[in-house]
Amino acid sequence: MKVNGKPYRTIWLGPDGKGVEIIDQTKFPHRFEIVRLKTVDDAAHAIKDMLVRGAPLIGATAAYGMALAMRADASDAGLERAYDRLYATRPTAVNLRWALDEMMRVLRPLGTQARAVAAYKRAAEICDEDVEINKAIGRHGLGIIRDIAERKAGERVNVLTHCNAGWLATVDWGTATAPIYMAHEAGIDIHVWVDETRPRNQGASLTAWELNQHGVPHTIIPDNTGGHLMQHGMVDLAIVGTDRTTANGDVANKIGTYLKALAAHDNNVPFYVALPSPTIDFGLHDGVREIPIEQRSGDEVAKMTGRTADGVIATVTIIPDGSPVANYAFDVTPARLVTGLITERGVIAANREAIRKAFPERG
Ligand code: MRU
């Protein structure tokens, strides 16, 4: 997607063809800074400290992390060490494991001399595949938005989204945002309600920034506003992303997604999940009990960072000294609350049979 008119992906090879460049997402929305990853430790740090985030981009960064590792030590021990180092970074998004397993599948049978070249090649393919998956999700989701626009006789379509499942969370296009960008490009009058997404504000700082860059009409709302908007007919559909979806269609996504799904259910608002297939965990069958939920530092809740009136980026504490804090980063929306899964192979029901039918080779 374009930043100030220049096309970017979220991850690419630097000029030497070895270092990996990313956009530091901790600096948004006030600064656009590119960071070069030179080692597997750089890649692990970028994932853990959320310079990159979003399930597909975590996977893509891990894939390149393996390539960086192979440059330094392509032995079997080096391979295992890199896998373990990257796997330990974040627990919820299953794309991380998917990408690491994929790299292992390709690299393990090779001799040490061949591993680095093969690793860069497979990492680049994983990135390209992500872009194609998201474009397909966009085309399928566009059909849903088009149907609603036709039913409303061209009147504005209002979409609610949570967190950032935009191009910054993927290699390009985004998952939840791909249908939105395509609808906008197709001339459909579309407007996005952007949940701010406390505590890290991925909606307010990332999704809003993206939509702004692309001229898509949007409004940032505090996280608790969605239910009110739905009660008043101001949301036509919700589209969110996912970090891990079980074989039966339970969906883990950023904390607060479940409450939006409950409100949507109560108000007959369609609730869609944009789901690239690497995000499906075919080994799990009960999302609430089985999906590991990341707990992050209480500082993310206790403090906020922003720009002061004189342009300085400052961090302030917003809670009383000594108050304990809980910071669960994700929650699980049961399949029964999901209207449909927008996958690269079409829009399917959130149940075991439909998922297995759409992805028979994996199920
Ligand atoms: O903690 P984050 O910012 O990595 O959480 C991201 C999300 O919850 C996204 O909605 C999800 O990864 C899907 S991204 C296409």
mmCIF file of C-alpha atoms and ligand atoms in Angstrom:
data_model
loop_
_atom_site.group_PDB
_atom_site.id
_atom_site.type_symbol
_atom_site.label_atom_id
_atom_site.label_comp_id
_atom_site.label_asym_id
_atom_site.label_seq_id
_atom_site.Cartn_x
_atom_site.Cartn_y
_atom_site.Cartn_z
ATOM 1 C CA MET A 1 0.000 0.000 0.000
ATOM 2 C CA LYS A 2 1.104 3.574 -0.419
ATOM 3 C CA VAL A 3 2.695 5.850 2.171
ATOM 4 C CA ASN A 4 2.767 9.456 0.998
ATOM 5 C CA GLY A 5 2.227 8.137 -2.526
ATOM 6 C CA LYS A 6 5.116 5.595 -2.382
ATOM 7 C CA PRO A 7 4.259 1.864 -2.437
ATOM 8 C CA TYR A 8 5.469 -0.132 0.573
ATOM 9 C CA ARG A 9 5.174 -3.580 2.005
ATOM 10 C CA THR A 10 5.678 -4.057 5.748
ATOM 11 C CA ILE A 11 8.790 -6.218 5.329
ATOM 12 C CA TRP A 12 11.379 -6.366 2.563
ATOM 13 C CA LEU A 13 15.037 -7.120 1.878
ATOM 14 C CA GLY A 14 17.472 -4.243 2.335
ATOM 15 C CA PRO A 15 19.875 -3.018 -0.379
ATOM 16 C CA ASP A 16 22.546 -5.630 0.496
ATOM 17 C CA GLY A 17 20.002 -8.414 -0.153
ATOM 18 C CA LYS A 18 20.609 -9.855 3.329
ATOM 19 C CA GLY A 19 19.382 -7.455 5.999
ATOM 20 C CA VAL A 20 15.612 -7.339 6.435
ATOM 21 C CA GLU A 21 13.807 -4.016 6.699
ATOM 22 C CA ILE A 22 10.601 -3.361 8.597
ATOM 23 C CA ILE A 23 8.524 -0.354 9.604
ATOM 24 C CA ASP A 24 8.769 0.237 13.364
ATOM 25 C CA GLN A 25 5.089 0.132 14.351
ATOM 26 C CA THR A 26 5.767 1.310 17.907
ATOM 27 C CA LYS A 27 6.405 4.773 16.443
ATOM 28 C CA PHE A 28 3.000 5.187 14.778
ATOM 29 C CA PRO A 29 1.086 7.360 14.172
ATOM 30 C CA HIS A 30 3.517 10.217 14.681
ATOM 31 C CA ARG A 31 6.666 8.864 13.063
ATOM 32 C CA PHE A 32 7.438 6.612 10.091
ATOM 33 C CA GLU A 33 10.718 4.857 10.828
ATOM 34 C CA ILE A 34 12.377 1.958 9.060
ATOM 35 C CA VAL A 35 14.508 -0.488 11.052
ATOM 36 C CA ARG A 36 16.992 -3.030 9.676
ATOM 37 C CA LEU A 37 17.089 -6.532 11.182
ATOM 38 C CA LYS A 38 20.519 -8.132 10.900
ATOM 39 C CA THR A 39 20.318 -11.141 13.203
ATOM 40 C CA VAL A 40 17.811 -13.674 14.462
ATOM 41 C CA ASP A 41 17.883 -11.815 17.788
ATOM 42 C CA ASP A 42 16.866 -8.597 15.998
ATOM 43 C CA ALA A 43 13.927 -10.464 14.456
ATOM 44 C CA ALA A 44 12.898 -11.977 17.802
ATOM 45 C CA HIS A 45 13.096 -8.573 19.479
ATOM 46 C CA ALA A 46 11.018 -6.986 16.689
ATOM 47 C CA ILE A 47 8.250 -9.560 17.227
ATOM 48 C CA LYS A 48 8.321 -9.630 21.040
ATOM 49 C CA ASP A 49 8.419 -5.851 21.478
ATOM 50 C CA MET A 50 5.874 -5.401 18.689
ATOM 51 C CA LEU A 51 7.879 -3.342 16.211
ATOM 52 C CA VAL A 52 6.041 -5.763 13.946
ATOM 53 C CA ARG A 53 2.772 -7.323 15.013
ATOM 54 C CA GLY A 54 -0.383 -8.829 13.537
ATOM 55 C CA ALA A 55 -0.521 -12.576 12.961
ATOM 56 C CA PRO A 56 0.583 -12.755 9.290
ATOM 57 C CA LEU A 57 3.418 -10.251 9.714
ATOM 58 C CA ILE A 58 4.651 -12.078 12.819
ATOM 59 C CA GLY A 59 4.853 -15.209 10.640
ATOM 60 C CA ALA A 60 6.651 -13.409 7.803
ATOM 61 C CA THR A 61 9.171 -11.836 10.204
ATOM 62 C CA ALA A 62 9.835 -15.200 11.825
ATOM 63 C CA ALA A 63 10.482 -16.704 8.382
ATOM 64 C CA TYR A 64 13.058 -14.019 7.636
ATOM 65 C CA GLY A 65 14.413 -14.470 11.170
ATOM 66 C CA MET A 66 15.227 -18.063 10.233
ATOM 67 C CA ALA A 67 16.990 -16.808 7.096
ATOM 68 C CA LEU A 68 19.074 -14.373 9.154
ATOM 69 C CA ALA A 69 19.924 -17.209 11.531
ATOM 70 C CA MET A 70 21.076 -19.438 8.656
ATOM 71 C CA ARG A 71 23.603 -16.811 7.598
ATOM 72 C CA ALA A 72 25.265 -17.018 11.009
ATOM 73 C CA ASP A 73 24.934 -20.727 11.776
ATOM 74 C CA ALA A 74 23.327 -23.149 9.329
ATOM 75 C CA SER A 75 24.063 -26.253 11.413
ATOM 76 C CA ASP A 76 21.258 -28.481 12.721
ATOM 77 C CA ALA A 77 21.831 -27.006 16.179
ATOM 78 C CA GLY A 78 21.641 -23.476 14.720
ATOM 79 C CA LEU A 79 18.368 -24.352 13.023
ATOM 80 C CA GLU A 80 16.812 -25.694 16.229
ATOM 81 C CA ARG A 81 18.106 -22.737 18.254
ATOM 82 C CA ALA A 82 16.634 -20.202 15.809
ATOM 83 C CA TYR A 83 13.282 -22.015 15.811
ATOM 84 C CA ASP A 84 13.117 -22.033 19.624
ATOM 85 C CA ARG A 85 14.256 -18.408 19.928
ATOM 86 C CA LEU A 86 11.582 -17.152 17.502
ATOM 87 C CA TYR A 87 8.850 -19.494 18.724
ATOM 88 C CA ALA A 88 9.200 -18.134 22.280
ATOM 89 C CA THR A 89 8.397 -14.545 21.250
ATOM 90 C CA ARG A 90 4.572 -14.442 21.290
ATOM 91 C CA PRO A 91 2.148 -17.270 22.097
ATOM 92 C CA THR A 92 -1.244 -16.548 20.513
ATOM 93 C CA ALA A 93 -0.837 -15.967 16.757
ATOM 94 C CA VAL A 94 -0.433 -19.435 15.250
ATOM 95 C CA ASN A 95 1.037 -17.982 12.049
ATOM 96 C CA LEU A 96 4.309 -17.857 13.979
ATOM 97 C CA ARG A 97 4.400 -21.630 14.399
ATOM 98 C CA TRP A 98 3.057 -22.151 10.888
ATOM 99 C CA ALA A 99 5.855 -20.089 9.317
ATOM 100 C CA LEU A 100 8.575 -21.656 11.479
ATOM 101 C CA ASP A 101 7.339 -25.178 10.668
ATOM 102 C CA GLU A 102 7.260 -24.268 7.002
ATOM 103 C CA MET A 103 10.881 -23.061 7.162
ATOM 104 C CA MET A 104 11.900 -26.237 9.008
ATOM 105 C CA ARG A 105 10.162 -28.399 6.400
ATOM 106 C CA VAL A 106 12.244 -26.772 3.659
ATOM 107 C CA LEU A 107 15.567 -26.369 5.510
ATOM 108 C CA ARG A 108 15.967 -29.532 7.571
ATOM 109 C CA PRO A 109 16.579 -31.915 4.620
ATOM 110 C CA LEU A 110 19.218 -29.598 3.090
ATOM 111 C CA GLY A 111 22.954 -29.565 3.687
ATOM 112 C CA THR A 112 24.320 -26.616 5.648
ATOM 113 C CA GLN A 113 25.744 -24.942 2.514
ATOM 114 C CA ALA A 114 22.326 -24.711 0.885
ATOM 115 C CA ARG A 115 20.270 -23.561 3.849
ATOM 116 C CA ALA A 116 20.762 -19.779 3.813
ATOM 117 C CA VAL A 117 19.831 -19.351 0.140
ATOM 118 C CA ALA A 118 16.830 -21.666 0.510
ATOM 119 C CA ALA A 119 15.700 -19.827 3.649
ATOM 120 C CA TYR A 120 15.667 -16.418 1.963
ATOM 121 C CA LYS A 121 13.786 -17.921 -0.971
ATOM 122 C CA ARG A 122 11.089 -19.554 1.168
ATOM 123 C CA ALA A 123 10.724 -16.440 3.358
ATOM 124 C CA ALA A 124 10.171 -14.319 0.238
ATOM 125 C CA GLU A 125 7.591 -16.826 -1.002
ATOM 126 C CA ILE A 126 5.760 -16.752 2.335
ATOM 127 C CA CYS A 127 5.535 -12.968 1.991
ATOM 128 C CA ASP A 128 4.272 -13.155 -1.584
ATOM 129 C CA GLU A 129 1.749 -15.836 -0.649
ATOM 130 C CA ASP A 130 0.444 -13.642 2.154
ATOM 131 C CA VAL A 131 -0.184 -10.807 -0.307
ATOM 132 C CA GLU A 132 -2.080 -13.126 -2.670
ATOM 133 C CA ILE A 133 -4.145 -14.584 0.194
ATOM 134 C CA ASN A 134 -5.131 -11.106 1.343
ATOM 135 C CA LYS A 135 -6.093 -10.006 -2.147
ATOM 136 C CA ALA A 136 -8.352 -13.054 -2.425
ATOM 137 C CA ILE A 137 -9.882 -12.297 0.990
ATOM 138 C CA GLY A 138 -10.449 -8.765 -0.298
ATOM 139 C CA ARG A 139 -12.286 -9.973 -3.388
ATOM 140 C CA HIS A 140 -14.538 -12.316 -1.394
ATOM 141 C CA GLY A 141 -15.240 -9.694 1.260
ATOM 142 C CA LEU A 142 -15.970 -7.113 -1.399
ATOM 143 C CA GLY A 143 -18.929 -9.276 -2.478
ATOM 144 C CA ILE A 144 -20.416 -8.992 1.025
ATOM 145 C CA ILE A 145 -19.974 -5.215 1.108
ATOM 146 C CA ARG A 146 -21.337 -4.842 -2.413
ATOM 147 C CA ASP A 147 -24.493 -6.778 -1.476
ATOM 148 C CA ILE A 148 -25.062 -4.503 1.516
ATOM 149 C CA ALA A 149 -24.447 -1.371 -0.598
ATOM 150 C CA GLU A 150 -27.003 -2.606 -3.137
ATOM 151 C CA ARG A 151 -29.548 -3.346 -0.400
ATOM 152 C CA LYS A 152 -28.994 0.191 0.915
ATOM 153 C CA ALA A 153 -29.416 1.576 -2.618
ATOM 154 C CA GLY A 154 -25.982 3.200 -2.584
ATOM 155 C CA GLU A 155 -26.360 4.736 0.859
ATOM 156 C CA ARG A 156 -23.133 4.712 2.910
ATOM 157 C CA VAL A 157 -21.986 1.315 4.261
ATOM 158 C CA ASN A 158 -20.664 1.445 7.831
ATOM 159 C CA VAL A 159 -18.124 -1.199 8.859
ATOM 160 C CA LEU A 160 -16.838 -1.625 12.388
ATOM 161 C CA THR A 161 -13.372 -3.064 12.941
ATOM 162 C CA HIS A 162 -11.287 -3.816 16.014
ATOM 163 C CA CYS A 163 -7.514 -3.637 16.470
ATOM 164 C CA ASN A 164 -5.432 -3.519 13.303
ATOM 165 C CA ALA A 165 -5.987 -6.290 10.812
ATOM 166 C CA GLY A 166 -4.828 -3.897 8.130
ATOM 167 C CA TRP A 167 -1.870 -3.919 5.770
ATOM 168 C CA LEU A 168 0.433 -3.137 8.692
ATOM 169 C CA ALA A 169 -0.570 -6.451 10.285
ATOM 170 C CA THR A 170 0.226 -8.413 7.130
ATOM 171 C CA VAL A 171 2.742 -8.086 4.311
ATOM 172 C CA ASP A 172 0.270 -6.009 2.293
ATOM 173 C CA TRP A 173 -3.463 -5.273 1.954
ATOM 174 C CA GLY A 174 -4.460 -6.553 5.396
ATOM 175 C CA THR A 175 -7.100 -9.166 6.025
ATOM 176 C CA ALA A 176 -10.080 -7.286 7.507
ATOM 177 C CA THR A 177 -9.132 -4.153 5.568
ATOM 178 C CA ALA A 178 -8.630 -5.797 2.158
ATOM 179 C CA PRO A 179 -12.409 -5.845 1.425
ATOM 180 C CA ILE A 180 -12.631 -2.270 2.713
ATOM 181 C CA TYR A 181 -9.842 -1.014 0.431
ATOM 182 C CA MET A 182 -11.352 -2.861 -2.523
ATOM 183 C CA ALA A 183 -14.830 -1.480 -1.818
ATOM 184 C CA HIS A 184 -13.390 2.019 -1.583
ATOM 185 C CA GLU A 185 -11.527 1.539 -4.872
ATOM 186 C CA ALA A 186 -14.732 0.198 -6.465
ATOM 187 C CA GLY A 187 -16.452 3.486 -5.633
ATOM 188 C CA ILE A 188 -18.684 2.124 -2.854
ATOM 189 C CA ASP A 189 -19.414 4.778 -0.237
ATOM 190 C CA ILE A 190 -17.817 3.114 2.769
ATOM 191 C CA HIS A 191 -17.065 4.404 6.257
ATOM 192 C CA VAL A 192 -15.161 2.589 9.005
ATOM 193 C CA TRP A 193 -15.767 2.790 12.741
ATOM 194 C CA VAL A 194 -12.298 2.222 14.181
ATOM 195 C CA ASP A 195 -12.200 0.854 17.738
ATOM 196 C CA GLU A 196 -9.271 2.561 19.452
ATOM 197 C CA THR A 197 -8.266 -0.849 20.920
ATOM 198 C CA ARG A 198 -6.829 -0.205 24.339
ATOM 199 C CA PRO A 199 -4.304 -0.748 25.730
ATOM 200 C CA ARG A 200 -1.890 -0.455 22.784
ATOM 201 C CA ASN A 201 -4.302 1.465 20.571
ATOM 202 C CA GLN A 202 -3.693 -0.463 17.368
ATOM 203 C CA GLY A 203 -6.974 0.928 16.034
ATOM 204 C CA ALA A 204 -6.333 4.570 16.878
ATOM 205 C CA SER A 205 -2.681 4.592 15.879
ATOM 206 C CA LEU A 206 -2.407 2.018 13.083
ATOM 207 C CA THR A 207 -5.788 1.377 11.434
ATOM 208 C CA ALA A 208 -6.701 5.066 11.468
ATOM 209 C CA TRP A 209 -3.280 5.973 10.038
ATOM 210 C CA GLU A 210 -3.688 3.453 7.221
ATOM 211 C CA LEU A 211 -7.198 4.536 6.341
ATOM 212 C CA ASN A 212 -6.103 8.161 6.431
ATOM 213 C CA GLN A 213 -3.258 7.447 3.995
ATOM 214 C CA HIS A 214 -5.762 5.883 1.605
ATOM 215 C CA GLY A 215 -8.494 8.453 1.992
ATOM 216 C CA VAL A 216 -11.014 5.964 3.369
ATOM 217 C CA PRO A 217 -13.609 7.785 5.517
ATOM 218 C CA HIS A 218 -13.358 6.617 9.123
ATOM 219 C CA THR A 219 -14.058 7.627 12.714
ATOM 220 C CA ILE A 220 -12.089 6.518 15.776
ATOM 221 C CA ILE A 221 -14.312 5.452 18.656
ATOM 222 C CA PRO A 222 -13.564 4.456 22.239
ATOM 223 C CA ASP A 223 -13.743 0.682 22.594
ATOM 224 C CA ASN A 224 -17.064 0.697 24.417
ATOM 225 C CA THR A 225 -18.976 2.611 21.733
ATOM 226 C CA GLY A 226 -19.759 -0.223 19.299
ATOM 227 C CA GLY A 227 -22.790 -1.586 21.151
ATOM 228 C CA HIS A 228 -24.449 1.820 21.186
ATOM 229 C CA LEU A 229 -23.809 2.314 17.463
ATOM 230 C CA MET A 230 -25.242 -1.113 16.677
ATOM 231 C CA GLN A 231 -28.397 -0.419 18.695
ATOM 232 C CA HIS A 232 -28.966 2.685 16.576
ATOM 233 C CA GLY A 233 -28.493 1.018 13.188
ATOM 234 C CA MET A 234 -25.156 2.741 12.610
ATOM 235 C CA VAL A 235 -23.156 -0.421 11.871
ATOM 236 C CA ASP A 236 -23.973 -2.538 8.793
ATOM 237 C CA LEU A 237 -21.346 -5.174 9.458
ATOM 238 C CA ALA A 238 -18.280 -5.878 11.547
ATOM 239 C CA ILE A 239 -15.081 -7.320 10.048
ATOM 240 C CA VAL A 240 -12.222 -8.298 12.328
ATOM 241 C CA GLY A 241 -9.009 -10.280 11.973
ATOM 242 C CA THR A 242 -7.843 -13.310 13.923
ATOM 243 C CA ASP A 243 -4.649 -14.598 15.511
ATOM 244 C CA ARG A 244 -5.749 -18.211 15.721
ATOM 245 C CA THR A 245 -8.931 -19.939 14.628
ATOM 246 C CA THR A 246 -9.661 -23.479 15.774
ATOM 247 C CA ALA A 247 -10.788 -26.345 13.540
ATOM 248 C CA ASN A 248 -14.383 -25.716 14.673
ATOM 249 C CA GLY A 249 -14.304 -21.953 13.973
ATOM 250 C CA ASP A 250 -13.661 -20.381 17.392
ATOM 251 C CA VAL A 251 -11.728 -17.176 16.832
ATOM 252 C CA ALA A 252 -8.979 -15.632 18.968
ATOM 253 C CA ASN A 253 -8.414 -11.963 18.267
ATOM 254 C CA LYS A 254 -7.409 -8.796 20.097
ATOM 255 C CA ILE A 255 -8.974 -8.382 23.535
ATOM 256 C CA GLY A 256 -12.464 -6.882 23.226
ATOM 257 C CA THR A 257 -13.406 -8.685 20.014
ATOM 258 C CA TYR A 258 -15.701 -11.060 21.936
ATOM 259 C CA LEU A 259 -17.707 -8.150 23.387
ATOM 260 C CA LYS A 260 -18.187 -6.731 19.878
ATOM 261 C CA ALA A 261 -19.398 -10.114 18.659
ATOM 262 C CA LEU A 262 -21.909 -10.321 21.524
ATOM 263 C CA ALA A 263 -23.231 -6.852 20.742
ATOM 264 C CA ALA A 264 -23.421 -7.688 17.032
ATOM 265 C CA HIS A 265 -25.348 -10.894 17.798
ATOM 266 C CA ASP A 266 -27.820 -9.026 20.007
ATOM 267 C CA ASN A 267 -28.440 -6.445 17.283
ATOM 268 C CA ASN A 268 -28.484 -8.736 14.209
ATOM 269 C CA VAL A 269 -25.356 -7.095 12.827
ATOM 270 C CA PRO A 270 -23.355 -9.514 10.629
ATOM 271 C CA PHE A 271 -20.016 -10.300 12.277
ATOM 272 C CA TYR A 272 -17.337 -11.512 9.861
ATOM 273 C CA VAL A 273 -13.814 -12.714 10.527
ATOM 274 C CA ALA A 274 -11.174 -12.360 7.803
ATOM 275 C CA LEU A 275 -9.199 -15.589 8.009
ATOM 276 C CA PRO A 276 -6.069 -16.459 6.006
ATOM 277 C CA SER A 277 -5.535 -20.231 6.106
ATOM 278 C CA PRO A 278 -2.154 -20.080 7.952
ATOM 279 C CA THR A 279 -4.167 -18.730 10.913
ATOM 280 C CA ILE A 280 -6.191 -21.943 11.252
ATOM 281 C CA ASP A 281 -4.988 -24.303 13.987
ATOM 282 C CA PHE A 282 -6.404 -27.643 12.901
ATOM 283 C CA GLY A 283 -5.157 -29.269 16.105
ATOM 284 C CA LEU A 284 -7.458 -27.287 18.397
ATOM 285 C CA HIS A 285 -11.193 -27.817 18.872
ATOM 286 C CA ASP A 286 -12.197 -25.570 21.769
ATOM 287 C CA GLY A 287 -10.890 -22.020 21.471
ATOM 288 C CA VAL A 288 -11.804 -20.783 24.943
ATOM 289 C CA ARG A 289 -10.041 -23.647 26.695
ATOM 290 C CA GLU A 290 -7.202 -24.390 24.308
ATOM 291 C CA ILE A 291 -5.907 -21.183 22.695
ATOM 292 C CA PRO A 292 -3.010 -19.718 24.700
ATOM 293 C CA ILE A 293 -3.789 -16.114 25.590
ATOM 294 C CA GLU A 294 -0.809 -13.786 25.847
ATOM 295 C CA GLN A 295 -0.540 -11.675 28.977
ATOM 296 C CA ARG A 296 1.592 -8.595 28.497
ATOM 297 C CA SER A 297 3.195 -6.059 30.781
ATOM 298 C CA GLY A 298 0.916 -4.007 33.009
ATOM 299 C CA ASP A 299 2.820 -0.934 31.817
ATOM 300 C CA GLU A 300 0.793 -1.095 28.585
ATOM 301 C CA VAL A 301 -2.335 -0.393 30.653
ATOM 302 C CA ALA A 302 -0.779 1.920 33.230
ATOM 303 C CA LYS A 303 0.946 4.239 30.754
ATOM 304 C CA MET A 304 0.110 6.027 27.548
ATOM 305 C CA THR A 305 2.419 7.513 24.964
ATOM 306 C CA GLY A 306 1.467 10.404 22.729
ATOM 307 C CA ARG A 307 2.543 13.697 21.207
ATOM 308 C CA THR A 308 2.392 16.817 23.329
ATOM 309 C CA ALA A 309 1.313 20.186 21.939
ATOM 310 C CA ASP A 310 4.955 21.132 21.349
ATOM 311 C CA GLY A 311 5.611 18.014 19.271
ATOM 312 C CA VAL A 312 7.459 15.959 21.885
ATOM 313 C CA ILE A 313 6.629 12.239 22.153
ATOM 314 C CA ALA A 314 6.008 11.624 25.859
ATOM 315 C CA THR A 315 4.840 8.749 28.042
ATOM 316 C CA VAL A 316 2.604 9.424 31.038
ATOM 317 C CA THR A 317 1.159 7.254 33.795
ATOM 318 C CA ILE A 318 -2.651 7.205 33.922
ATOM 319 C CA ILE A 319 -3.389 5.031 36.952
ATOM 320 C CA PRO A 320 -2.802 5.484 40.699
ATOM 321 C CA ASP A 321 0.598 4.366 41.950
ATOM 322 C CA GLY A 322 0.336 0.869 43.363
ATOM 323 C CA SER A 323 -2.915 -0.245 41.655
ATOM 324 C CA PRO A 324 -2.537 -3.728 40.173
ATOM 325 C CA VAL A 325 -3.163 -4.195 36.468
ATOM 326 C CA ALA A 326 -4.202 -7.166 34.288
ATOM 327 C CA ASN A 327 -3.349 -7.164 30.613
ATOM 328 C CA TYR A 328 -4.828 -10.086 28.647
ATOM 329 C CA ALA A 329 -3.950 -9.348 25.034
ATOM 330 C CA PHE A 330 -6.544 -11.557 23.288
ATOM 331 C CA ASP A 331 -9.937 -13.144 23.806
ATOM 332 C CA VAL A 332 -11.870 -15.886 22.059
ATOM 333 C CA THR A 333 -15.128 -15.417 20.184
ATOM 334 C CA PRO A 334 -17.052 -18.708 19.975
ATOM 335 C CA ALA A 335 -17.945 -19.858 16.454
ATOM 336 C CA ARG A 336 -21.685 -19.485 17.153
ATOM 337 C CA LEU A 337 -21.244 -15.674 17.192
ATOM 338 C CA VAL A 338 -19.437 -15.549 13.830
ATOM 339 C CA THR A 339 -21.605 -14.927 10.755
ATOM 340 C CA GLY A 340 -18.914 -16.100 8.348
ATOM 341 C CA LEU A 341 -15.199 -16.582 7.795
ATOM 342 C CA ILE A 342 -13.814 -14.647 4.835
ATOM 343 C CA THR A 343 -11.010 -16.912 3.614
ATOM 344 C CA GLU A 344 -8.883 -16.882 0.482
ATOM 345 C CA ARG A 345 -11.130 -19.678 -0.813
ATOM 346 C CA GLY A 346 -14.394 -17.892 -0.255
ATOM 347 C CA VAL A 347 -16.784 -16.967 2.545
ATOM 348 C CA ILE A 348 -17.552 -20.040 4.633
ATOM 349 C CA ALA A 349 -19.498 -20.892 7.763
ATOM 350 C CA ALA A 350 -17.631 -20.920 11.065
ATOM 351 C CA ASN A 351 -17.908 -24.648 11.674
ATOM 352 C CA ARG A 352 -15.779 -27.774 11.408
ATOM 353 C CA GLU A 353 -17.392 -29.144 8.249
ATOM 354 C CA ALA A 354 -17.124 -25.926 6.231
ATOM 355 C CA ILE A 355 -13.507 -25.327 7.290
ATOM 356 C CA ARG A 356 -12.480 -28.888 6.487
ATOM 357 C CA LYS A 357 -14.275 -28.724 3.127
ATOM 358 C CA ALA A 358 -12.531 -25.468 2.192
ATOM 359 C CA PHE A 359 -9.072 -26.711 3.225
ATOM 360 C CA PRO A 360 -9.183 -30.498 2.787
ATOM 361 C CA GLU A 361 -5.396 -30.756 2.389
ATOM 362 C CA ARG A 362 -4.829 -29.356 5.888
ATOM 363 C CA GLY A 363 -7.823 -30.523 7.897
HETATM 364 O O1 MRU B 1 -1.204 -7.760 19.470
HETATM 365 P P1 MRU B 1 -1.306 -7.593 17.982
HETATM 366 O O2 MRU B 1 -1.272 -6.162 17.550
HETATM 367 O O3 MRU B 1 -0.303 -8.445 17.262
HETATM 368 O O4 MRU B 1 -2.746 -8.152 17.639
HETATM 369 C C1 MRU B 1 -3.165 -8.175 16.305
HETATM 370 C C2 MRU B 1 -4.555 -8.658 16.122
HETATM 371 O O5 MRU B 1 -5.238 -9.017 17.048
HETATM 372 C C3 MRU B 1 -5.041 -8.762 14.702
HETATM 373 O O6 MRU B 1 -6.414 -8.535 14.641
HETATM 374 C C4 MRU B 1 -4.753 -10.171 14.166
HETATM 375 O O7 MRU B 1 -3.390 -10.479 14.338
HETATM 376 C C5 MRU B 1 -5.105 -10.303 12.746
HETATM 377 S S1 MRU B 1 -4.009 -9.406 11.705
HETATM 378 C C6 MRU B 1 -4.446 -9.650 10.098
#
